């Protein structure tokens, strides 16, 4: 019996393939560099389109590199199509600066969904963030209508921060109740799963915690809609990291795939807990490199991704979700 059980456990999972269209850096971890390793560690095949190729992320004093335009993206996709290898289970996208590039992504997602109606599009609508309570966009403003009117309606899972959720809906969030209303508005635009990855809402656990909120709406067999909502509170880490959103979206994709029936409670707990492990390891290492009393620089704060392999594969749950 034990033998049979062991054998059954070895059954290969059906290959699950992700098309990830994101930026690439030679040094460090953002975009595809932050998303690919965790997805591969968790058993996914990842096909990468690098929307830019830079020496490093733009938070450094210097950066150099090239940008892929929408025609070049189309050409790469055509190559996949001609070889009939353009069948995907997931599409993952993050930071984009260009409206025509973003529109081309939408065309590709729609075509892939025609081929595979079960395809799940995970979109991190990267547009801006809040610093000291003030929100500002770090992409051109003409991207907002494209995200709102074209991208979000074809997305299945979106991971905006609070500021991006406010931009997409035109509603400000001051309370948890308003955040839930905004998530309902986002569901109404298309996505089944909405995770507000960070917010400046007051955490029940106190000021040292950051709130993330998740909402999953599914249609039951009888046609009625059911929405499940959760709150997660993570300890704040005192540093500015780059690539955390990309890592978050990739892990959320992986864990929702592995726990399809559990609103995302387990998926969100594993994602947020793994993030905590990676950030704690990164800040500890960065402080050690910077030396006593010195502020770590961009290079020292690069995510400790490879060193966190075990935490990514099997995260110890340290952040629990509260079902609202």
CSV table of C-alpha atoms in Angstrom, one decimal:
chain,number,residue,atom,x,y,z
A,1,UNK,CA,0.0,0.0,0.0
A,2,UNK,CA,2.7,2.4,1.0
A,3,UNK,CA,4.4,1.6,-2.3
A,4,UNK,CA,1.3,2.4,-4.3
A,5,UNK,CA,0.8,5.7,-2.5
A,6,UNK,CA,4.3,6.7,-3.2
A,7,UNK,CA,4.0,5.8,-6.8
A,8,UNK,CA,0.8,7.8,-7.2
A,9,UNK,CA,2.4,10.8,-5.7
A,10,UNK,CA,5.0,10.7,-8.5
A,11,UNK,CA,2.3,11.1,-11.2
A,12,UNK,CA,3.5,14.1,-13.3
A,13,UNK,CA,1.2,17.1,-13.1
A,14,UNK,CA,-0.1,18.3,-16.4
A,15,UNK,CA,2.3,20.8,-17.8
A,16,UNK,CA,1.2,24.3,-16.9
A,17,UNK,CA,2.6,27.1,-19.1
A,18,UNK,CA,2.8,30.8,-18.4
A,19,UNK,CA,3.5,33.6,-20.9
A,20,UNK,CA,5.1,36.3,-18.9
A,21,UNK,CA,5.4,39.7,-20.6
A,22,UNK,CA,7.5,41.9,-18.3
A,23,UNK,CA,10.7,43.9,-18.0
A,24,UNK,CA,14.1,42.2,-17.8
A,25,UNK,CA,17.2,43.4,-15.9
A,26,UNK,CA,20.7,42.0,-16.3
A,27,UNK,CA,21.4,42.6,-12.6
A,28,UNK,CA,18.8,42.2,-9.8
A,29,UNK,CA,15.2,41.1,-9.5
A,30,UNK,CA,12.3,43.0,-11.0
A,31,UNK,CA,9.8,42.1,-13.7
A,32,UNK,CA,10.5,38.7,-15.4
A,33,UNK,CA,13.6,38.3,-13.2
A,34,UNK,CA,11.4,38.5,-10.1
A,35,UNK,CA,8.6,36.3,-11.5
A,36,UNK,CA,10.3,33.5,-13.4
A,37,UNK,CA,12.3,31.9,-10.7
A,38,UNK,CA,9.4,31.5,-8.2
A,39,UNK,CA,7.1,30.1,-10.9
A,40,UNK,CA,9.8,27.6,-12.1
A,41,UNK,CA,10.5,26.5,-8.5
A,42,UNK,CA,6.8,25.9,-8.1
A,43,UNK,CA,6.7,23.7,-11.2
A,44,UNK,CA,5.5,26.0,-14.0
A,45,UNK,CA,6.9,26.3,-17.5
A,46,UNK,CA,7.6,30.0,-18.1
A,47,UNK,CA,7.9,31.6,-21.6
A,48,UNK,CA,9.3,35.1,-21.2
A,49,UNK,CA,8.9,38.2,-23.4
A,50,UNK,CA,11.1,40.9,-22.1
A,51,UNK,CA,9.4,44.2,-22.6
A,52,UNK,CA,12.6,46.0,-21.8
A,53,UNK,CA,16.2,44.9,-21.3
A,54,UNK,CA,18.0,47.1,-18.8
A,55,UNK,CA,21.3,46.8,-17.0
A,56,UNK,CA,19.4,47.1,-13.6
A,57,UNK,CA,16.2,48.7,-12.3
A,58,UNK,CA,15.8,52.4,-12.6
A,59,UNK,CA,16.1,53.1,-8.9
A,60,UNK,CA,19.9,52.9,-9.3
A,61,UNK,CA,21.9,56.0,-10.0
A,62,UNK,CA,22.5,54.8,-13.6
A,63,UNK,CA,20.8,52.4,-16.0
A,64,UNK,CA,21.2,51.6,-19.6
A,65,UNK,CA,19.2,49.4,-22.0
A,66,UNK,CA,16.7,48.8,-24.7
A,67,UNK,CA,12.9,48.9,-25.0
A,68,UNK,CA,10.8,46.5,-27.0
A,69,UNK,CA,8.0,48.1,-29.0
A,70,UNK,CA,4.6,46.8,-29.9
A,71,UNK,CA,5.6,45.7,-33.4
A,72,UNK,CA,8.5,43.7,-32.0
A,73,UNK,CA,6.2,42.1,-29.4
A,74,UNK,CA,3.8,41.2,-32.2
A,75,UNK,CA,6.7,39.7,-34.2
A,76,UNK,CA,7.8,37.4,-31.3
A,77,UNK,CA,4.2,36.3,-30.8
A,78,UNK,CA,3.9,35.5,-34.6
A,79,UNK,CA,7.0,33.3,-34.3
A,80,UNK,CA,5.3,31.3,-31.5
A,81,UNK,CA,2.1,31.1,-33.6
A,82,UNK,CA,3.8,29.9,-36.7
A,83,UNK,CA,5.3,27.0,-34.7
A,84,UNK,CA,1.9,26.3,-33.1
A,85,UNK,CA,3.4,26.7,-29.6
A,86,UNK,CA,1.2,29.6,-28.6
A,87,UNK,CA,-1.0,27.7,-26.2
A,88,UNK,CA,-0.9,28.9,-22.6
A,89,UNK,CA,-2.7,28.3,-19.3
A,90,UNK,CA,-1.7,31.7,-17.9
A,91,UNK,CA,-0.6,35.1,-19.1
A,92,UNK,CA,1.2,37.4,-16.5
A,93,UNK,CA,1.9,41.1,-17.1
A,94,UNK,CA,3.4,43.9,-15.0
A,95,UNK,CA,5.1,47.2,-15.6
A,96,UNK,CA,4.5,48.7,-19.1
A,97,UNK,CA,5.2,52.3,-20.2
A,98,UNK,CA,3.7,52.4,-23.6
A,99,UNK,CA,0.0,52.4,-24.7
A,100,UNK,CA,0.5,50.7,-28.0
A,101,UNK,CA,2.5,47.9,-26.3
A,102,UNK,CA,-0.3,47.5,-23.8
A,103,UNK,CA,-2.9,47.4,-26.5
A,104,UNK,CA,-0.9,44.7,-28.3
A,105,UNK,CA,-0.8,42.7,-25.0
A,106,UNK,CA,-4.6,42.8,-24.9
A,107,UNK,CA,-4.8,41.5,-28.5
A,108,UNK,CA,-2.5,38.6,-27.7
A,109,UNK,CA,-4.5,37.8,-24.5
A,110,UNK,CA,-7.8,37.8,-26.4
A,111,UNK,CA,-6.4,35.5,-29.1
A,112,UNK,CA,-5.0,33.1,-26.5
A,113,UNK,CA,-8.3,33.0,-24.7
A,114,UNK,CA,-10.0,32.1,-28.0
A,115,UNK,CA,-7.7,29.1,-28.2
A,116,UNK,CA,-8.0,28.1,-24.5
A,117,UNK,CA,-11.2,29.4,-22.9
A,118,UNK,CA,-9.8,28.4,-19.5
A,119,UNK,CA,-6.7,30.7,-19.8
A,120,UNK,CA,-6.2,32.9,-16.8
A,121,UNK,CA,-4.8,36.4,-17.2
A,122,UNK,CA,-3.0,37.7,-14.2
A,123,UNK,CA,-2.5,41.5,-14.5
A,124,UNK,CA,-0.6,43.8,-12.1
A,125,UNK,CA,-1.8,47.2,-13.3
A,126,UNK,CA,1.4,49.0,-12.4
A,127,UNK,CA,0.7,52.8,-12.6
A,128,UNK,CA,1.9,54.4,-9.4
A,129,UNK,CA,2.0,54.4,-5.6
A,130,UNK,CA,1.6,56.5,-2.5
A,131,UNK,CA,4.5,58.1,-0.7
A,132,UNK,CA,3.6,59.8,2.7
A,133,UNK,CA,0.0,59.6,1.8
A,134,UNK,CA,0.3,61.3,-1.6
A,135,UNK,CA,-0.3,59.3,-4.7
A,136,UNK,CA,1.5,59.8,-7.9
A,137,UNK,CA,1.8,58.0,-11.2
A,138,UNK,CA,5.1,56.8,-12.5
A,139,UNK,CA,3.8,55.8,-15.9
A,140,UNK,CA,2.4,58.2,-18.6
A,141,UNK,CA,-1.2,59.2,-17.7
A,142,UNK,CA,-2.5,58.0,-21.0
A,143,UNK,CA,-2.0,54.4,-19.8
A,144,UNK,CA,-4.9,54.7,-17.3
A,145,UNK,CA,-7.7,54.6,-19.8
A,146,UNK,CA,-6.1,51.7,-21.6
A,147,UNK,CA,-5.9,49.7,-18.3
A,148,UNK,CA,-9.4,50.7,-17.3
A,149,UNK,CA,-11.2,50.2,-20.6
A,150,UNK,CA,-9.2,47.4,-22.3
A,151,UNK,CA,-6.9,45.5,-19.9
A,152,UNK,CA,-8.9,45.1,-16.7
A,153,UNK,CA,-12.0,43.8,-18.6
A,154,UNK,CA,-10.0,40.9,-20.1
A,155,UNK,CA,-8.1,40.1,-16.8
A,156,UNK,CA,-9.1,37.4,-14.4
A,157,UNK,CA,-6.9,38.3,-11.5
A,158,UNK,CA,-5.6,41.8,-10.8
A,159,UNK,CA,-3.2,42.9,-8.1
A,160,UNK,CA,-3.4,46.8,-7.8
A,161,UNK,CA,-2.1,48.6,-4.8
A,162,UNK,CA,-4.6,51.0,-3.1
A,163,UNK,CA,-3.6,54.0,-5.3
A,164,UNK,CA,-4.0,51.9,-8.5
A,165,UNK,CA,-7.4,50.6,-7.4
A,166,UNK,CA,-8.5,54.2,-6.8
A,167,UNK,CA,-7.2,55.3,-10.2
A,168,UNK,CA,-9.1,52.4,-12.0
A,169,UNK,CA,-12.4,53.2,-10.3
A,170,UNK,CA,-12.2,56.9,-9.7
A,171,UNK,CA,-13.0,56.3,-6.1
A,172,UNK,CA,-10.8,57.3,-3.1
A,173,UNK,CA,-10.4,54.7,-0.3
A,174,UNK,CA,-10.4,55.9,3.4
A,175,UNK,CA,-11.9,52.9,5.1
A,176,UNK,CA,-12.0,49.2,4.8
A,177,UNK,CA,-15.7,49.4,3.8
A,178,UNK,CA,-14.8,51.8,0.9
A,179,UNK,CA,-12.0,49.4,-0.1
A,180,UNK,CA,-14.5,46.5,-0.4
A,181,UNK,CA,-16.8,48.8,-2.5
A,182,UNK,CA,-13.9,49.6,-4.8
A,183,UNK,CA,-13.1,45.9,-5.1
A,184,UNK,CA,-16.8,45.3,-6.1
A,185,UNK,CA,-16.5,48.0,-8.7
A,186,UNK,CA,-13.3,46.2,-10.0
A,187,UNK,CA,-15.2,42.9,-10.1
A,188,UNK,CA,-17.9,44.5,-12.1
A,189,UNK,CA,-15.2,45.5,-14.7
A,190,UNK,CA,-14.3,41.9,-15.3
A,191,UNK,CA,-11.8,40.2,-12.9
A,192,UNK,CA,-13.0,37.4,-10.7
A,193,UNK,CA,-10.1,37.9,-8.2
A,194,UNK,CA,-9.0,41.3,-6.9
A,195,UNK,CA,-6.2,41.7,-4.4
A,196,UNK,CA,-5.3,45.1,-3.1
A,197,UNK,CA,-1.7,44.3,-2.3
A,198,UNK,CA,-1.0,47.2,0.0
A,199,UNK,CA,-2.9,50.1,1.5
A,200,UNK,CA,-2.6,52.9,4.0
A,201,UNK,CA,-5.6,51.7,6.0
A,202,UNK,CA,-5.3,51.4,9.7
A,203,UNK,CA,-4.5,47.7,10.6
A,204,UNK,CA,-6.4,46.2,13.5
A,205,UNK,CA,-3.0,44.8,14.8
A,206,UNK,CA,-1.6,48.4,14.9
A,207,UNK,CA,0.6,50.8,13.0
A,208,UNK,CA,3.5,48.4,12.5
A,209,UNK,CA,1.3,46.3,10.1
A,210,UNK,CA,0.3,46.8,6.5
A,211,UNK,CA,-3.1,45.7,5.2
A,212,UNK,CA,-3.8,43.7,2.0
A,213,UNK,CA,-7.3,42.8,1.0
A,214,UNK,CA,-8.5,40.1,-1.3
A,215,UNK,CA,-11.9,39.5,-2.9
A,216,UNK,CA,-13.0,36.6,-5.0
A,217,UNK,CA,-16.3,36.5,-6.9
A,218,UNK,CA,-17.5,33.3,-8.4
A,219,UNK,CA,-20.7,32.3,-10.1
A,220,UNK,CA,-22.3,29.2,-8.6
A,221,UNK,CA,-23.9,26.5,-10.8
A,222,UNK,CA,-27.4,28.1,-10.2
A,223,UNK,CA,-26.1,31.4,-11.6
A,224,UNK,CA,-25.9,33.2,-8.2
A,225,UNK,CA,-22.8,35.1,-7.5
A,226,UNK,CA,-20.8,34.6,-4.3
A,227,UNK,CA,-18.1,36.9,-3.0
A,228,UNK,CA,-15.5,36.0,-0.5
A,229,UNK,CA,-13.3,38.6,1.1
A,230,UNK,CA,-10.2,38.5,3.2
A,231,UNK,CA,-7.9,40.8,5.1
A,232,UNK,CA,-4.2,40.1,5.7
A,233,UNK,CA,-1.9,42.0,8.0
A,234,UNK,CA,1.8,41.8,7.4
A,235,UNK,CA,4.5,43.4,9.6
A,236,UNK,CA,5.9,46.5,7.9
A,237,UNK,CA,9.5,46.3,6.8
A,238,UNK,CA,11.4,49.6,6.9
A,239,UNK,CA,13.0,49.8,3.5
A,240,UNK,CA,12.1,50.5,-0.1
A,241,UNK,CA,12.2,47.3,-2.2
A,242,UNK,CA,11.8,46.9,-5.9
A,243,UNK,CA,10.3,43.9,-7.6
A,244,UNK,CA,8.0,43.0,-4.7
A,245,UNK,CA,4.8,43.5,-6.8
A,246,UNK,CA,6.2,41.3,-9.5
A,247,UNK,CA,7.1,38.5,-7.1
A,248,UNK,CA,3.6,38.9,-5.4
A,249,UNK,CA,1.7,38.5,-8.7
A,250,UNK,CA,3.8,35.5,-9.7
A,251,UNK,CA,3.3,33.7,-6.4
A,252,UNK,CA,-0.4,34.5,-6.3
A,253,UNK,CA,-0.7,33.0,-9.8
A,254,UNK,CA,1.1,29.8,-8.6
A,255,UNK,CA,-0.8,29.4,-5.4
A,256,UNK,CA,-4.3,30.1,-6.8
A,257,UNK,CA,-3.5,27.4,-9.4
A,258,UNK,CA,-2.6,24.9,-6.7
A,259,UNK,CA,-5.6,25.8,-4.4
A,260,UNK,CA,-8.3,26.5,-6.9
A,261,UNK,CA,-11.3,25.8,-4.6
A,262,UNK,CA,-10.1,27.6,-1.6
A,263,UNK,CA,-11.0,31.3,-2.2
A,264,UNK,CA,-7.7,32.2,-2.3
A,265,UNK,CA,-7.5,32.1,1.5
A,266,UNK,CA,-4.7,29.6,1.4
A,267,UNK,CA,-3.3,31.1,-1.8
A,268,UNK,CA,-3.1,34.5,-0.3
A,269,UNK,CA,-1.7,33.3,3.0
A,270,UNK,CA,1.1,31.4,1.2
A,271,UNK,CA,1.8,34.4,-1.1
A,272,UNK,CA,2.0,37.0,1.7
A,273,UNK,CA,3.9,34.7,4.0
A,274,UNK,CA,6.5,33.9,1.4
A,275,UNK,CA,6.8,37.6,0.7
A,276,UNK,CA,7.5,38.2,4.3
A,277,UNK,CA,10.2,35.5,4.4
A,278,UNK,CA,11.9,37.0,1.3
A,279,UNK,CA,11.7,40.6,2.6
A,280,UNK,CA,13.0,39.7,6.1
A,281,UNK,CA,15.9,37.8,4.6
A,282,UNK,CA,16.7,40.7,2.2
A,283,UNK,CA,16.6,43.4,4.8
A,284,UNK,CA,18.8,41.4,7.2
A,285,UNK,CA,21.4,40.8,4.4
A,286,UNK,CA,21.2,44.4,3.2
A,287,UNK,CA,21.9,45.8,6.7
A,288,UNK,CA,24.8,43.4,7.1
A,289,UNK,CA,26.3,44.5,3.8
A,290,UNK,CA,25.7,48.2,4.5
A,291,UNK,CA,27.3,48.0,8.0
A,292,UNK,CA,26.2,49.4,11.3
A,293,UNK,CA,24.3,52.8,11.0
A,294,UNK,CA,24.5,53.0,7.2
A,295,UNK,CA,21.4,53.0,4.9
A,296,UNK,CA,21.5,50.1,2.4
A,297,UNK,CA,21.7,51.1,-1.2
A,298,UNK,CA,19.7,49.8,-4.2
A,299,UNK,CA,22.2,47.0,-5.0
A,300,UNK,CA,22.2,45.8,-1.4
A,301,UNK,CA,18.4,45.8,-1.3
A,302,UNK,CA,18.0,43.5,-4.3
A,303,UNK,CA,15.6,40.7,-3.3
A,304,UNK,CA,17.3,37.6,-1.9
A,305,UNK,CA,15.5,35.3,-4.3
A,306,UNK,CA,17.7,32.3,-4.8
A,307,UNK,CA,18.5,32.3,-1.0
A,308,UNK,CA,14.7,32.1,-0.4
A,309,UNK,CA,14.1,29.1,-2.6
A,310,UNK,CA,12.8,26.9,0.2
A,311,UNK,CA,10.4,29.6,1.5
A,312,UNK,CA,9.0,30.1,-2.0
A,313,UNK,CA,8.5,26.4,-2.5
A,314,UNK,CA,7.0,25.7,0.9
A,315,UNK,CA,6.3,28.9,2.8
A,316,UNK,CA,5.7,28.6,6.6
A,317,UNK,CA,2.4,30.5,7.1
A,318,UNK,CA,3.3,33.5,9.2
A,319,UNK,CA,0.5,35.8,8.0
A,320,UNK,CA,-3.1,34.5,8.5
A,321,UNK,CA,-6.0,35.7,6.5
A,322,UNK,CA,-9.2,37.0,8.3
A,323,UNK,CA,-12.3,36.2,6.4
A,324,UNK,CA,-14.5,39.3,6.3
